[in-house]
Short mmCIF file of C-alpha atoms and ligand atoms in Angstrom, two decimals:
data_model
loop_
_atom_site.label_atom_id
_atom_site.label_comp_id
_atom_site.label_asym_id
_atom_site.label_seq_id
_atom_site.Cartn_x
_atom_site.Cartn_y
_atom_site.Cartn_z
CA MET A 66 57.31 167.72 89.09
CA SER A 67 56.87 167.20 92.80
CA GLU A 68 54.98 170.47 93.04
CA LYS A 69 52.70 169.41 90.26
CA ARG A 70 52.11 166.07 91.92
CA ASN A 71 50.80 167.89 94.99
CA THR A 72 47.78 168.89 92.97
CA TRP A 73 46.77 165.25 92.52
CA GLU A 74 45.77 162.61 95.01
CA GLY A 75 45.62 158.85 94.79
CA VAL A 76 42.31 157.09 95.38
CA ILE A 77 42.79 153.49 96.40
CA GLY A 78 40.37 150.70 97.20
CA LEU A 79 41.39 147.20 98.19
CA GLU A 80 40.19 143.75 97.44
CA LEU A 81 41.60 141.27 99.84
CA HIS A 82 41.45 137.50 99.55
CA ALA A 83 41.99 135.56 102.74
CA GLN A 84 42.18 131.79 102.99
CA LEU A 85 39.88 130.84 105.83
CA ARG A 86 41.33 128.77 108.64
CA THR A 87 39.33 125.61 108.06
CA ARG A 88 40.51 122.01 108.21
CA THR A 89 38.86 121.06 104.93
CA LYS A 90 38.07 122.72 101.62
CA GLN A 91 35.02 124.83 100.79
CA PHE A 92 32.89 122.27 98.96
CA CYS A 93 34.56 118.88 99.58
CA ARG A 94 36.24 117.03 102.43
CA CYS A 95 39.80 117.34 101.10
CA GLU A 96 42.31 118.55 103.63
CA VAL A 97 43.52 122.15 103.31
CA ARG A 98 47.26 121.81 103.20
CA PHE A 99 49.82 124.34 102.05
CA THR A 100 52.18 122.78 99.53
CA ASN A 101 54.74 124.53 97.43
CA ALA A 102 56.65 121.94 95.46
CA PRO A 103 55.85 120.26 92.14
CA GLU A 104 56.41 116.81 93.67
CA GLU A 105 53.63 117.43 96.17
CA ALA A 106 51.21 118.54 93.47
CA ASN A 107 47.71 117.03 93.34
CA LYS A 108 47.95 115.03 96.57
CA PHE A 109 45.00 116.72 98.26
CA VAL A 110 42.31 116.50 95.62
CA CYS A 111 39.08 114.62 94.91
CA PRO A 112 36.50 114.47 92.11
CA ILE A 113 34.64 117.46 93.60
CA CYS A 114 37.53 119.92 93.68
CA LEU A 115 38.78 118.54 90.37
CA GLY A 116 35.41 119.39 88.84
CA HIS A 117 34.50 115.94 87.55
CA PRO A 118 31.08 115.77 85.93
CA GLY A 119 28.16 114.77 88.12
CA VAL A 120 29.68 115.57 91.53
CA LEU A 121 27.85 117.69 94.06
CA PRO A 122 29.44 120.38 96.24
CA VAL A 123 28.55 120.57 99.94
CA LEU A 124 29.27 123.85 101.72
CA ASN A 125 31.78 123.85 104.58
CA ARG A 126 29.88 125.47 107.48
CA ALA A 127 33.10 126.35 109.33
CA SER A 128 34.02 128.83 106.59
CA VAL A 129 30.71 130.59 107.14
CA GLU A 130 31.13 130.75 110.90
CA LEU A 131 34.63 132.22 110.62
CA SER A 132 33.54 134.84 108.10
CA LEU A 133 30.65 135.86 110.33
CA ARG A 134 33.11 136.67 113.14
CA LEU A 135 34.76 139.27 110.98
CA ALA A 136 31.44 140.64 109.70
CA SER A 137 30.26 140.86 113.29
CA VAL A 138 33.21 142.86 114.64
CA ALA A 139 32.99 145.15 111.59
CA GLY A 140 29.31 145.78 112.29
CA SER A 141 28.43 144.73 108.74
CA SER A 142 24.89 143.89 107.82
CA ILE A 143 24.67 140.15 107.37
CA SER A 144 22.58 138.60 104.64
CA ARG A 145 20.25 135.98 106.13
CA ARG A 146 19.66 134.13 102.85
CA ASN A 147 22.64 133.61 100.57
CA ILE A 148 22.62 132.32 97.03
CA PHE A 149 25.89 131.14 95.56
CA ALA A 150 26.77 131.97 91.99
CA ARG A 151 28.95 130.55 89.27
CA LYS A 152 31.59 132.90 87.96
CA ASN A 153 32.52 131.50 84.59
CA TYR A 154 35.95 131.85 83.10
CA PHE A 155 38.59 129.65 81.59
CA TYR A 156 41.96 129.23 83.17
CA PRO A 157 44.20 126.14 83.44
CA ASP A 158 44.12 126.20 87.25
CA LEU A 159 40.33 126.21 87.33
CA PRO A 160 39.29 122.70 86.28
CA LYS A 161 35.53 123.29 86.59
CA GLY A 162 35.64 126.26 84.21
CA PHE A 163 33.90 128.30 86.87
CA GLN A 164 34.44 129.43 90.41
CA ILE A 165 31.68 129.21 93.00
CA SER A 166 31.33 132.66 94.51
CA GLN A 167 28.67 135.05 95.73
CA TYR A 168 27.49 137.74 93.40
CA GLU A 169 24.26 139.67 93.82
CA VAL A 170 23.89 139.20 97.57
CA PRO A 171 27.15 138.87 99.48
CA LEU A 172 27.39 137.37 102.95
CA ALA A 173 27.89 140.82 104.48
CA GLU A 174 27.73 144.44 103.38
CA GLY A 175 28.93 147.67 104.99
CA GLY A 176 30.71 147.96 108.31
CA PHE A 177 34.21 149.22 108.95
CA LEU A 178 37.51 148.41 110.60
CA PRO A 179 39.29 151.10 112.62
CA TYR A 180 43.06 151.18 112.29
CA PHE A 181 45.97 153.27 113.51
CA PHE A 182 47.79 155.41 111.00
CA THR A 183 50.91 157.49 111.60
CA SER A 184 51.23 160.01 108.79
CA GLU A 185 54.69 161.26 109.78
CA PRO A 186 57.58 159.17 111.06
CA GLY A 187 57.67 159.47 114.83
CA GLY A 188 54.32 161.25 114.85
CA GLU A 189 51.33 160.28 116.88
CA ALA A 190 49.07 157.54 115.58
CA GLU A 191 45.63 158.68 114.47
CA VAL A 192 42.59 156.46 114.21
CA ARG A 193 41.21 155.96 110.70
CA GLU A 194 38.34 153.85 109.44
CA ALA A 195 38.32 151.55 106.44
CA ARG A 196 34.75 151.13 105.24
CA PHE A 197 33.71 147.86 103.69
CA VAL A 198 31.66 147.50 100.54
CA ARG A 199 31.14 143.77 100.95
CA MET A 200 32.50 140.45 102.15
CA HIS A 201 31.72 137.28 100.29
CA LEU A 202 32.64 133.64 100.28
CA GLU A 203 34.29 131.87 97.40
CA GLU A 204 36.86 129.20 96.62
CA ASP A 205 40.51 129.39 95.66
CA THR A 206 41.95 128.26 92.34
CA GLY A 207 44.86 125.89 91.73
CA LYS A 208 48.38 126.90 90.98
CA ASN A 209 50.75 126.44 88.04
CA TYR A 210 54.42 125.59 88.24
CA HIS A 211 56.62 126.48 85.31
CA LEU A 212 59.76 124.37 85.51
CA PRO A 213 63.17 125.35 84.12
CA ASP A 214 63.04 122.57 81.50
CA GLY A 215 60.02 124.25 79.95
CA THR A 216 57.34 121.92 81.30
CA SER A 217 54.45 123.21 83.36
CA ILE A 218 52.62 121.44 86.15
CA VAL A 219 49.10 122.30 87.17
CA ASP A 220 48.58 121.71 90.91
CA PHE A 221 45.02 121.47 92.21
CA ASN A 222 45.89 121.16 95.94
CA ARG A 223 44.77 124.75 96.49
CA CYS A 224 41.68 124.33 94.33
CA GLY A 225 38.59 124.76 96.48
CA VAL A 226 40.31 126.19 99.56
CA PRO A 227 37.79 128.50 101.28
CA LEU A 228 38.33 132.17 100.56
CA LEU A 229 36.78 135.28 101.98
CA GLU A 230 36.91 138.31 99.71
CA ILE A 231 36.78 141.63 101.50
CA VAL A 232 36.26 144.75 99.42
CA THR A 233 36.80 148.23 100.85
CA GLN A 234 35.56 151.60 99.68
CA PRO A 235 38.21 153.70 97.88
CA ASP A 236 39.10 155.22 101.26
CA PHE A 237 42.89 155.26 101.03
CA HIS A 238 44.98 158.02 99.48
CA SER A 239 48.44 156.51 99.79
CA ALA A 240 50.14 153.14 99.79
CA ASP A 241 51.08 153.73 103.44
CA GLU A 242 47.45 154.11 104.43
CA ALA A 243 46.48 150.99 102.52
CA VAL A 244 49.27 149.02 104.21
CA ALA A 245 48.29 150.30 107.68
CA TYR A 246 44.78 148.99 107.09
CA LEU A 247 46.03 145.67 105.71
CA GLU A 248 48.28 145.17 108.72
CA GLU A 249 45.36 145.79 111.05
CA MET A 250 43.21 143.42 109.03
CA ARG A 251 45.90 140.74 109.01
CA LEU A 252 46.17 140.86 112.80
CA THR A 253 42.42 140.98 113.25
CA MET A 254 42.00 137.83 111.17
CA ILE A 255 44.74 136.07 113.12
CA TYR A 256 43.28 137.09 116.48
CA LEU A 257 39.74 136.08 115.53
CA GLY A 258 41.00 132.75 114.20
CA VAL A 259 39.55 133.64 110.78
CA SER A 260 42.75 133.13 108.79
CA ASP A 261 46.43 132.53 109.41
CA ALA A 262 46.88 135.43 106.97
CA ASN A 263 50.48 134.59 106.12
CA MET A 264 51.22 136.65 103.02
CA GLU A 265 54.34 134.69 102.13
CA LEU A 266 52.27 131.53 101.95
CA GLY A 267 49.62 133.30 99.88
CA GLN A 268 47.03 133.00 102.63
CA MET A 269 46.34 136.69 102.22
CA ARG A 270 46.57 138.40 98.84
CA CYS A 271 45.51 141.84 97.87
CA GLU A 272 44.50 143.63 94.75
CA PRO A 273 44.50 147.40 94.93
CA ASN A 274 42.44 149.42 92.52
CA VAL A 275 44.00 152.77 91.85
CA SER A 276 42.89 156.01 90.31
CA VAL A 277 43.95 159.61 90.74
CA ARG A 278 42.05 162.88 90.81
CA PRO A 279 42.78 166.56 91.34
CA VAL A 280 43.01 167.33 95.06
CA GLY A 281 39.66 168.59 96.30
CA ALA A 282 37.64 166.90 93.56
CA ASN A 283 35.00 164.35 94.44
CA GLU A 284 34.94 162.56 91.11
CA LEU A 285 36.18 159.01 90.61
CA ARG A 286 38.24 158.64 87.45
CA PRO A 287 38.85 155.33 85.64
CA LYS A 288 40.79 152.92 87.80
CA THR A 289 43.25 150.15 87.19
CA GLU A 290 43.41 147.01 89.24
CA ILE A 291 46.70 145.31 90.10
CA LYS A 292 46.30 141.57 90.56
CA ASN A 293 47.52 139.29 93.32
CA LEU A 294 50.12 141.16 95.32
CA ASN A 295 51.74 138.94 97.91
CA SER A 296 53.67 141.37 100.05
CA PHE A 297 53.30 144.84 101.50
CA ALA A 298 56.57 145.84 99.83
CA THR A 299 55.25 144.94 96.38
CA LEU A 300 51.94 146.62 97.12
CA ARG A 301 53.76 149.84 98.02
CA LYS A 302 55.86 149.74 94.85
CA ALA A 303 52.87 148.98 92.64
CA VAL A 304 50.62 151.68 94.11
CA HIS A 305 53.34 154.36 94.01
CA TYR A 306 54.06 153.44 90.43
CA GLU A 307 50.44 153.51 89.31
CA ILE A 308 49.77 156.87 90.94
CA LYS A 309 52.80 158.39 89.22
CA ARG A 310 51.95 156.82 85.88
CA GLN A 311 48.33 157.94 85.92
CA ILE A 312 49.25 161.51 86.84
CA ALA A 313 51.69 161.53 83.91
CA VAL A 314 48.98 160.23 81.57
CA TRP A 315 46.40 162.84 82.59
CA GLU A 316 48.95 165.66 82.54
CA SER A 317 50.07 164.81 79.03
CA GLY A 318 46.47 165.07 77.84
CA GLY A 319 45.91 161.33 77.67
CA GLU A 320 43.31 159.19 79.34
CA VAL A 321 43.79 156.38 81.85
CA LEU A 322 42.14 153.19 80.63
CA PRO A 323 40.40 150.83 83.03
CA GLN A 324 42.75 147.88 82.95
CA THR A 325 43.78 144.82 84.88
CA MET A 326 47.48 144.89 85.54
CA ARG A 327 50.17 142.88 87.22
CA TRP A 328 53.39 143.96 88.89
CA ASP A 329 56.60 142.98 87.13
CA ASP A 330 59.89 143.68 88.91
CA ALA A 331 61.84 143.16 85.67
CA ALA A 332 59.73 145.27 83.32
CA THR A 333 60.78 148.78 82.38
CA GLY A 334 58.26 151.39 83.43
CA PHE A 335 56.94 154.55 81.75
CA ASP A 336 59.61 156.45 83.71
CA GLY A 337 62.39 154.33 82.23
CA ARG A 338 63.06 152.59 85.55
CA ARG A 339 62.97 148.91 86.39
CA GLY A 340 59.77 147.63 87.96
CA ALA A 341 56.39 148.39 86.44
CA ALA A 342 52.71 147.58 86.54
CA VAL A 343 52.01 146.07 83.13
CA ALA A 344 48.61 145.73 81.52
CA MET A 345 47.22 142.19 81.25
CA ARG A 346 43.85 142.93 79.71
CA THR A 347 41.09 145.49 79.71
CA LYS A 348 39.17 145.28 82.93
CA GLU A 349 36.50 142.60 82.99
CA THR A 350 32.96 143.62 83.62
CA ALA A 351 30.43 141.39 85.37
CA ASP A 352 29.03 140.48 81.94
CA ASP A 353 32.28 138.81 81.01
CA TYR A 354 31.78 136.26 83.74
CA ARG A 355 28.19 135.29 82.85
CA TYR A 356 27.26 134.92 86.50
CA PHE A 357 24.30 132.70 87.24
CA ASP A 358 22.93 131.07 90.39
CA GLU A 359 24.76 127.89 91.40
CA PRO A 360 22.17 125.16 90.83
CA ASP A 361 23.95 122.52 92.97
CA LEU A 362 23.92 124.40 96.26
CA PRO A 363 20.84 125.18 98.36
CA PRO A 364 20.55 128.74 99.72
CA LEU A 365 22.73 129.32 102.76
CA VAL A 366 20.51 130.49 105.61
CA ILE A 367 22.17 132.37 108.46
CA THR A 368 20.36 131.66 111.72
CA ASP A 369 20.18 133.71 114.92
CA GLU A 370 22.31 131.08 116.64
CA MET A 371 25.06 131.49 114.05
CA ILE A 372 25.07 135.25 114.50
CA GLU A 373 25.07 134.81 118.26
CA ARG A 374 28.05 132.45 118.10
CA ALA A 375 29.96 134.83 115.85
CA SER A 376 29.44 137.82 118.13
CA GLY A 377 31.52 138.39 121.21
CA PHE A 378 34.85 138.67 119.41
CA ALA A 379 34.96 142.48 119.45
CA ASP A 380 37.43 142.64 122.33
CA LYS A 381 39.79 140.41 120.36
CA THR A 382 40.55 142.69 117.42
CA ALA A 383 44.12 143.97 117.34
CA PHE A 384 42.76 147.53 117.43
CA ASN A 385 40.74 146.95 120.57
CA VAL A 386 43.51 144.95 122.22
CA ARG A 387 45.86 147.86 121.69
CA ALA A 388 43.33 150.33 123.07
CA ARG A 389 42.81 148.07 126.10
CA LEU A 390 46.54 147.85 126.81
CA ILE A 391 46.80 151.63 126.77
CA GLU A 392 43.60 152.55 128.58
CA LYS A 393 43.11 149.71 131.03
CA ASP A 394 46.62 148.47 131.68
CA GLY A 395 48.31 151.86 131.41
CA LEU A 396 50.99 150.81 128.91
CA SER A 397 52.66 153.41 126.72
CA GLU A 398 51.56 153.61 123.09
CA TYR A 399 54.90 152.16 122.06
CA ASP A 400 54.70 149.14 124.39
CA ALA A 401 51.03 148.54 123.55
CA LYS A 402 51.79 148.52 119.84
CA ASN A 403 54.67 146.08 120.20
CA ILE A 404 52.63 143.73 122.36
CA ALA A 405 49.35 143.93 120.45
CA THR A 406 50.72 143.70 116.94
CA ILE A 407 52.91 140.65 117.47
CA PRO A 408 50.68 137.66 118.18
CA ASP A 409 53.39 135.78 120.10
CA ASN A 410 53.98 138.77 122.34
CA LEU A 411 50.28 139.08 123.03
CA ARG A 412 50.05 135.39 123.90
CA TRP A 413 52.83 135.82 126.43
CA TYR A 414 51.30 138.99 127.79
CA ASP A 415 47.86 137.47 128.30
CA ALA A 416 49.42 134.44 130.02
CA LEU A 417 51.87 136.34 132.25
CA LEU A 418 49.90 139.39 133.32
CA PRO A 419 47.44 137.54 135.59
CA GLU A 420 50.39 135.89 137.36
CA ILE A 421 52.55 138.99 137.68
CA GLY A 422 49.89 141.66 138.09
CA ASP A 423 52.15 144.47 136.88
CA ALA A 424 51.52 145.42 133.25
CA LYS A 425 54.61 147.59 132.81
CA LEU A 426 56.95 144.96 134.27
CA THR A 427 55.30 142.21 132.20
CA ALA A 428 55.59 144.25 128.99
CA ASN A 429 59.23 145.13 129.72
CA TRP A 430 60.14 141.47 130.09
CA ILE A 431 58.26 140.38 126.99
CA LEU A 432 59.76 143.11 124.82
CA GLY A 433 63.18 142.64 126.42
CA GLU A 434 64.52 139.32 127.67
CA ILE A 435 61.73 137.09 126.40
CA SER A 436 61.82 138.45 122.82
CA ARG A 437 65.60 138.44 122.80
CA TRP A 438 65.94 134.83 123.91
CA ARG A 439 63.08 133.70 121.69
CA ALA A 440 64.78 135.23 118.65
CA GLU A 441 68.13 133.76 119.61
CA ARG A 442 66.96 130.24 120.42
CA GLY A 443 64.14 129.81 117.91
CA ASP A 444 62.75 126.29 118.28
CA LYS A 445 65.15 125.71 121.14
CA PHE A 446 63.65 128.44 123.32
CA LEU A 447 62.57 126.36 126.30
CA ALA A 448 61.11 128.85 128.79
CA GLU A 449 57.40 128.46 129.40
CA PHE A 450 54.78 130.84 130.72
CA LYS A 451 55.04 129.26 134.16
CA THR A 452 58.82 129.30 134.51
CA ALA A 453 59.08 132.84 133.10
CA ALA A 454 56.44 134.02 135.56
CA GLN A 455 58.38 132.46 138.47
CA VAL A 456 61.49 134.46 137.58
CA ILE A 457 59.67 137.75 137.04
CA LEU A 458 57.67 137.35 140.24
CA ALA A 459 60.82 136.68 142.25
CA LEU A 460 62.19 139.95 140.83
CA LYS A 461 58.98 141.81 141.58
CA GLU A 462 59.04 140.54 145.16
CA ARG A 463 62.69 141.62 145.36
CA ARG A 464 63.87 138.16 146.26
CA ILE A 465 66.42 138.53 143.47
CA THR A 466 67.93 141.54 141.69
CA ASN A 467 67.43 142.48 138.07
CA PRO A 468 70.82 141.14 136.87
CA GLN A 469 70.12 137.90 138.74
CA ALA A 470 66.67 137.59 137.18
CA LYS A 471 68.20 138.00 133.72
CA GLU A 472 70.85 135.42 134.47
CA ILE A 473 68.32 132.88 135.74
CA PHE A 474 65.98 133.51 132.84
CA GLY A 475 68.83 132.93 130.41
CA LYS A 476 69.37 129.49 131.96
CA VAL A 477 65.68 128.68 131.84
CA ALA A 478 65.50 129.76 128.18
CA VAL A 479 68.31 127.38 127.26
CA THR A 480 67.67 124.38 129.52
CA GLY A 481 63.95 124.64 130.28
CA GLU A 482 64.67 123.87 133.92
CA ASN A 483 62.43 124.96 136.76
CA PRO A 484 63.98 128.16 138.16
CA GLU A 485 62.68 127.80 141.72
CA GLN A 486 65.84 126.22 143.08
CA LEU A 487 68.07 128.79 141.39
CA ILE A 488 65.90 131.56 142.75
CA THR A 489 65.98 130.16 146.29
CA GLU A 490 69.74 129.72 146.24
CA LEU A 491 70.36 133.23 144.99
CA ALA A 492 67.75 134.72 147.30
CA ASN A 493 69.42 133.08 150.29
CA ALA A 494 72.83 134.25 149.14
CA SER A 495 71.43 137.75 148.71
CA ASP A 496 69.94 137.68 152.17
CA ALA A 497 73.25 136.67 153.65
CA ALA A 498 75.07 139.30 151.63
CA THR A 499 72.69 142.12 152.36
CA SER A 500 71.60 141.28 155.91
CA ASP A 501 74.68 143.10 157.01
CA LEU A 502 74.47 145.86 154.42
CA ASP A 503 75.23 148.62 156.92
CA ALA A 504 78.50 146.94 157.86
CA ILE A 505 79.43 146.51 154.20
CA LEU A 506 78.68 150.17 153.48
CA GLU A 507 80.84 151.36 156.33
CA GLU A 508 83.61 149.10 155.15
CA VAL A 509 83.38 150.48 151.62
CA ILE A 510 83.50 154.07 152.83
CA LYS A 511 86.53 153.29 154.97
CA GLU A 512 88.35 151.46 152.16
CA ASN A 513 87.68 154.19 149.59
CA PRO A 514 88.47 157.50 151.22
CA ALA A 515 89.00 159.43 147.99
CA PRO A 516 85.48 159.17 146.51
CA ALA A 517 83.99 159.59 149.97
CA ALA A 518 85.93 162.84 150.40
CA ASP A 519 84.97 164.02 146.91
CA TYR A 520 81.31 163.44 147.74
CA LYS A 521 81.59 165.42 150.94
CA LYS A 522 83.21 168.27 148.98
CA GLY A 523 80.10 168.43 146.81
CA LYS A 524 80.97 166.08 143.92
CA LYS A 525 77.73 164.17 144.37
CA ALA A 526 78.45 161.79 141.48
CA ALA A 527 81.37 160.34 143.40
CA VAL A 528 78.92 158.22 145.38
CA MET A 529 78.51 155.97 142.34
CA ALA A 530 82.09 154.74 142.72
CA LEU A 531 81.15 153.58 146.21
CA VAL A 532 77.94 151.95 144.98
CA GLY A 533 80.07 150.04 142.48
CA GLN A 534 82.22 148.73 145.29
CA VAL A 535 79.14 147.64 147.27
CA MET A 536 77.82 145.72 144.27
CA LYS A 537 81.22 144.10 143.87
CA LYS A 538 81.41 143.04 147.50
CA THR A 539 77.87 141.59 147.46
CA ARG A 540 78.39 140.05 144.05
CA GLY A 541 75.40 141.88 142.61
CA ALA A 542 73.03 140.91 145.39
CA ALA A 543 72.58 144.36 146.90
CA ASN A 544 69.94 146.74 145.61
CA ALA A 545 71.94 149.50 143.96
CA GLN A 546 69.27 152.18 144.49
CA GLU A 547 69.04 151.34 148.15
CA ALA A 548 72.80 151.18 148.61
CA LYS A 549 73.12 154.61 147.00
CA LYS A 550 70.48 156.07 149.28
CA LEU A 551 72.04 154.61 152.42
CA LEU A 552 75.56 155.69 151.41
CA GLU A 553 74.35 159.25 150.85
CA GLU A 554 72.68 159.23 154.26
CA MET A 555 75.85 158.02 155.92
CA LEU A 556 78.06 160.54 154.11
CA ASP A 557 75.65 163.45 154.69
CA GLU A 558 75.69 162.91 158.45
ZN1 ZN B 257 38.37 117.77 97.07
#
């Protein structure tokens, strides 16, 4: 079976829906607020987003500006005159009976997003490109709650929240590739301020379309689309499943039908296992939606000023940040990835590096002590950029040792106090302890004749026992490297 599967490849394209990071909805002034409980239902609604007769939508310009940032960094061609369209369908969470979207001319076409992909665990990351078909603006639908007592509640809070739909070419051949792109896109949207892109909150949802073909063929066979996947884990399961299922269909002489599907963890699949993509309906065609121009909205004209404002974000994409950390700051690929792909880490890095001026030291602290204390303390993590920088600088300037810096930072993380006094006290104590380092070293050699003799006989490692004694006598204030060097000099004489 596995050998046979090697003769097929998956062909995957992605549709991604991102809620834009605006304060208000797409066509009304209702606040965009994430709610997820039946008792909060329908608190952020008005006649416009409820689709009452006679109301007029007014486009939220902020949604356009945010979308243009993404189009700009992708190098997409931006449509200067945009007509909105009505996409007609009936669904309980769509009170108007249509969704305002863009159809014939989208806001942007073409362009691409580079992303890193590691094909083998532990292997080197390669750069791939995800090419875009189009990006267009639309509005979100409401949400239904089905309660245990059998009642259902329709919640329109989400109705009319600005959405950007981003469609890629079928450029991916595995779920892993698709996820690598989506991760890059998620970070890019966060960094550009385009969307909070939190998948758990449904701020980013994706719909893969999947087909398979014999390896080496250029044809595109009928594809299925899997609706509204809310996590990378589900996306992986669904894509793996569909690829396997379609190969089985073709190999048994059948034909894959173009269908819209949904993932069901409880359903039994074609392979007899739990978890399956199940068909919802045959795939809609554009005709099913009876698109026509939205008569209530004037054309959206994109001006030079808008394009100008949206440009200049290229250095903020996660991809470019990572490249900058490697090329300009000299970080390892591993450190750069862990800084650039975790927005909190990047915030700390950008704030601390100018103060500390040592990229490697800054990255080590962020990925070490700072991350550790942040995870442990959560909301109660009280260190700030300024106080953290004070501690790390004192270490860099060798006013305190590494164990001392960690100890002080631990206090700052818990109490939020200013570390300067702690640093000064310890630095003074260190000075006192180490000002007479030579005397201490001689003392240690005298008090520990056995390791000293071992060292002289050629057991070079024995010096570490003496270093340990020096650290003990100075209560950690001595520099261990330096003490080791000086001890060796003394013993070699
Ligand atoms: Zn409203």
